[in-house]
Amino acid sequence: MDTTHFRTCPLCEATCGLEVTVRDGAVHRIRGDRDDVFSQGFICPKGSTLGALHDDPDRLRRPLVRRDGRHVEVDWDEAFAEVEARLVPLRERYGADSVAMYLGNPNAHTIAGAVFVRPLIQALATKNLYSASTVDQMPRHVSSGLLYGNPGAMPVPDLDRTELLVILGADPLESNGSLCTAPDFPGRLAAIRDRGGRIVVVDPRRSRTAAVADEHLSIRPGTDAAWLLALIHVVLRDGRDRVSLSPVSGLEHLGALVEPFSPERVAPVCGIDAVTTERIAHELSDGRRAAVYTRIGTHTARHGTLCSWAADVLCLVTDNLDVPGGMMWPTPCHGRPVPADRPPGGRGFRTGRWSSRVSGHPEVRGELPVAALAEEIETPGDGQVRALITVAGNPARSTPDSLRLERALASLDLVVSVDIYLNETTRYADVILPPPSSLEKSHFDFAFYGLSVRNIANYSPPVLEATGPGEHEILARLALIVSGQGASADPELVYGLVTGAIAQGATTLEGGRLQGRDPGDLVAAVAHLEAPERCIDLMVRTGPFGDQFGEESDGLSLQVLVDHPHGVDLGALEPRLREVLRTASGTVEVDHDGLRADAADLAATLDGAPGDELVLVGRRHVRSNNSWMHNLDVLVRGKPRCTLLVHPEDAERLGLTDGGVAVVASRVGTVEAPVEVSDAVRPGVVSLPHGWGHDADGARLAVAARNAGVNSNVLTDGAVLDPLSGNAALNAIPVTVSPG
Ligand SMILES: Nc1nc2c(c(=O)[nH]1)N[C@H]1C(S)=C(S)[C@@H](COP(=O)(O)OP(=O)(O)OC[C@H]3O[C@@H](n4cnc5c(=O)[nH]c(N)nc54)[C@H](O)[C@@H]3O)O[C@H]1N2
Ligand SMILES: Nc1nc2c(c(=O)[nH]1)N[C@H]1C(S)=C(S)[C@@H](COP(=O)(O)OP(=O)(O)OC[C@H]3O[C@@H](n4cnc5c(=O)[nH]c(N)nc54)[C@H](O)[C@@H]3O)O[C@H]1N2
Ligand code: SF4
Ligand SMILES: [Mo]
């Protein structure tokens, strides 16, 4: 018998609706849900692989413990007992900071990652907290922190209403969008052009997105900050700045900051001529609705924060911030509502409340740069990292100078991984705790409803029944172990804390609809639900569209979402600066010493002649997903995709041939990769995707091992960071390339 289930795809940020048909207890077919209010049937080739992922024989179903160098299956009680027996004494002996935690990307795609990691972080109370954020979007958090006092408030391009979209360092036709949740990105881009708008793509490679744009500017890698500052320079120089947004402070210092970045001066640096730069600046400031969208190629860069800040400031001074068609802030349905009479501003944002032990990198959002994890493990002394917990992460493939990190991982006293695969990172684990597959979990996009180009709410119940504990329970048990309550303590203790905190927040919100209500009543009203569902219901009901526990009869609740399996469309984005602003001054704060200093550092490099060295950049492919979906034959079959793109002129000069092998060397490592000669990359630039290199001993990835590819992060340099965010610079890596 067939049953049909509707759910949101958890694999990337696009949040497409899926229609899953189950026959005799197994997934029979997955296709796009044509009735999904947001994606309307769109999916990419990954969306239909959730069944294959669930059925993958290499996906772990039971915990593994390492005994005599081999991973053996054990039952759950034994696995948790092992963690307790080893972690607790280690932490007692060496202190809280001796236990590090690394949180990987899928935490943004699971309910557990959104809600149940927090108690574990609190229990660990370690300074050594790391995540994929510092090889990704941390610069954007910091620029929002500085500008708006709110690192979570990252504006998104209002794709469906913009008339001019400038995309820097993103390739949404492959990635399907990031920090901009928009299912069917290709269709939305086509619609911009259909309504007479323009798309400009700034990328050192003619990506698939660049190929469908009106204009492609092939920028020199790592120079986006200089180019964006030059655009602001032109807007101010030509008196075209208009700022209707209010309240804004510090604009009087902007002219001095952008002064050195004239279009003529940055032209040889960026590889974009001054006339083009002036024209784009004029288009952005001629009154049309425009959005400037920066992503991974610009954030994983030495000046990532400056870049992200400059993109928002450019929109601010051209009246394209917080207006339809410009850059806007979504209103997540599970967020805290903002009472109308709340005074503007808040506590502000700061970094550096503590620093990393070895290199003194400032803390940012409670985290240290993952590029510094290896040295924190290697360097003896008080606070040395001796144990690591990874949750949904593969830092052995996703973080810079990864051979060094692997040597460090091998030296740890204890590694515990919450992960579904025995892979390049978890092979170092002493205990692996595998959560259920995606189809066995419920889903709700806590991370992406705040980054979405429309306000949306969608809840997906599990499709298949889980055989082991849920990911939330695994994390709760780890928190109980760390906090000394023991492996057999009741996870309800943790769930109670989490739901209690949500209810407490809602009932103490100054001027809120539920102010003064008994938080215990709210918790009791959801007590019949599973723990993840309790959290969703509490947050949605107390959120800006919620039923406020009976106060708003038409409002949202989990039950409303259950009754709408294709999602609820809550409308287009609306201006909401007042609601997101949390700076101490209650204004958008444009001026900051750190940004000024970083811009001055950048200005000081402008007049050096650009070197003729080759630089390495990354790229993505729609059939791949970071490092962990290469074990599915349907996605990796066909011609190899982990190739080094080399421009024909460079290939000729270096003696490289299409299909031949290149030896690529950087300051920190060397790899051999197959060459693909292509004029899609700029001369002087080579491109290799990340997340490959699956031939490691001890991993259990049969399909991936046959299509291993090479690990580009052997080449990336952990010493090059954006100082304001701690983010690693993963692009513009100087390399030498020679025939293999
Ligand atoms: N050179 C270079 N390096 C990069 C990038 C780049 O562009 N260039 N991109 C960076 C970016 S943007 C990111 S986000 C990082 C990603 O960095 P990571 O998050 O460290 O790496 P992933 O490849 O996403 O690995 C995800 C892990 O989670 C596991 N997993 C999958 N689903 C689940 C689940 O539901 N629960 C649990 N517990 N585990 C699960 C997988 O088996 C895998 O081990 O890589 C970064 N690294
Ligand atoms: N299919 C697929 N989808 C994914 C992922 C995946 O691995 N595969 N990963 C997901 C994750 S975790 C993320 S964060 C997002 C990322 O999503 P995107 O930000 O769209 O990432 P990419 O597709 O890597 O596009 C980055 C582009 O930046 C260009 N670039 C490199 N260096 C520079 C530079 O210095 N300046 C400029 N202007 N451009 C540069 C590259 O050539 C590339 O085209 O994708 C998500 N979606
Ligand atoms: S675009 Fe992203 S969300 Fe949509 S089907 Fe593909 S992987 Fe899933
Ligand atoms: Mo990412």
Coordinates of C-alpha atoms and ligand atoms in Angstrom, one line a residue, residues 102-107 110 132-133 135-137 295-296 300 391-400 418-421 423 425-426 433 435-438 441 471 618-620 625-628 688-691 712-713 716 730-731, ligand 1:
Y102 CA 32.8 21.4 16.8
L103 CA 29.3 21.9 15.3
G104 CA 28.9 21.2 11.6
N105 CA 26.6 22.5 8.9
P106 CA 23.7 20.1 9.2
N107 CA 23.0 21.6 12.6
T110 CA 17.9 19.9 12.1
A132 CA 31.5 25.5 10.5
S133 CA 30.4 29.2 10.9
V135 CA 34.6 28.6 7.5
D136 CA 31.4 30.2 6.2
Q137 CA 29.2 33.1 7.2
R295 CA 28.1 35.1 -0.3
I296 CA 30.8 32.4 0.3
T300 CA 35.6 33.2 3.2
V391 CA 28.1 17.1 16.0
A392 CA 27.3 16.8 12.3
G393 CA 30.6 18.0 11.2
N394 CA 33.5 16.8 9.0
P395 CA 36.3 19.3 9.9
A396 CA 38.9 16.8 8.4
R397 CA 37.5 17.8 5.0
S398 CA 35.9 21.2 5.6
T399 CA 38.5 23.3 7.4
P400 CA 41.8 24.8 6.3
V418 CA 27.2 12.5 16.7
D419 CA 27.1 11.6 13.1
I420 CA 25.5 9.3 10.6
Y421 CA 28.7 8.2 8.8
N423 CA 33.9 9.2 7.6
T425 CA 36.5 12.9 10.8
T426 CA 34.6 10.3 12.7
L433 CA 26.4 8.1 18.2
P435 CA 21.0 9.9 15.0
P436 CA 18.1 8.7 12.8
S437 CA 17.9 9.5 9.1
S438 CA 16.2 12.7 8.0
K441 CA 12.9 12.9 12.1
E471 CA 19.0 13.4 17.7
G618 CA 36.5 26.8 -4.7
R619 CA 33.2 26.0 -6.3
R620 CA 30.1 23.9 -5.8
N625 CA 26.7 18.8 -0.8
N626 CA 29.8 19.8 1.1
S627 CA 31.6 16.5 2.0
W628 CA 28.9 14.1 2.9
L688 CA 39.0 23.1 -7.1
P689 CA 35.8 22.1 -5.2
H690 CA 36.0 21.2 -1.4
G691 CA 34.6 18.2 0.4
S712 CA 41.2 21.0 -1.4
N713 CA 41.6 22.0 2.2
T716 CA 44.0 26.2 2.3
L730 CA 39.4 29.7 1.8
N731 CA 39.7 31.5 -1.5
Ligands
LIG1 N1 37.8 25.1 0.8 C1 36.6 25.2 1.2 N2 36.2 24.7 2.3 C2 35.0 24.8 2.8 C3 34.0 25.6 2.0 C4 34.4 26.1 0.8 O1 33.6 26.8 0.1 N3 35.7 25.9 0.4 N4 32.7 25.7 2.5 C5 32.6 25.8 3.9 C6 31.2 25.7 4.3 S1 30.2 26.9 3.7 C7 30.7 24.8 5.2 S2 29.1 25.0 5.7 C8 31.6 23.8 5.8 C9 30.8 22.5 6.1 O2 31.6 21.9 7.1 P1 31.1 20.7 8.0 O3 29.8 20.9 8.5 O4 32.2 20.3 8.9 O5 31.1 19.5 6.8 P2 29.9 18.8 6.1 O6 30.6 18.2 4.9 O7 28.7 19.6 6.0 O8 29.7 17.5 7.1 C10 28.5 17.3 7.7 C11 28.6 16.1 8.6 O9 27.4 15.9 9.2 C12 27.0 14.5 9.0 N5 25.5 14.5 9.0 C13 24.7 14.7 7.9 N6 23.4 14.7 8.3 C14 23.4 14.7 9.7 C15 22.4 14.7 10.7 O10 21.2 14.9 10.4 N7 22.8 14.7 12.0 C16 24.1 14.5 12.3 N8 24.4 14.5 13.6 N9 25.1 14.4 11.4 C17 24.7 14.5 10.1 C18 27.7 14.0 7.8 O11 27.9 12.6 7.9 C19 29.1 14.8 7.9 O12 30.0 14.1 8.8 O13 32.6 23.5 4.9 C20 33.4 24.7 4.7 N10 34.6 24.3 4.0

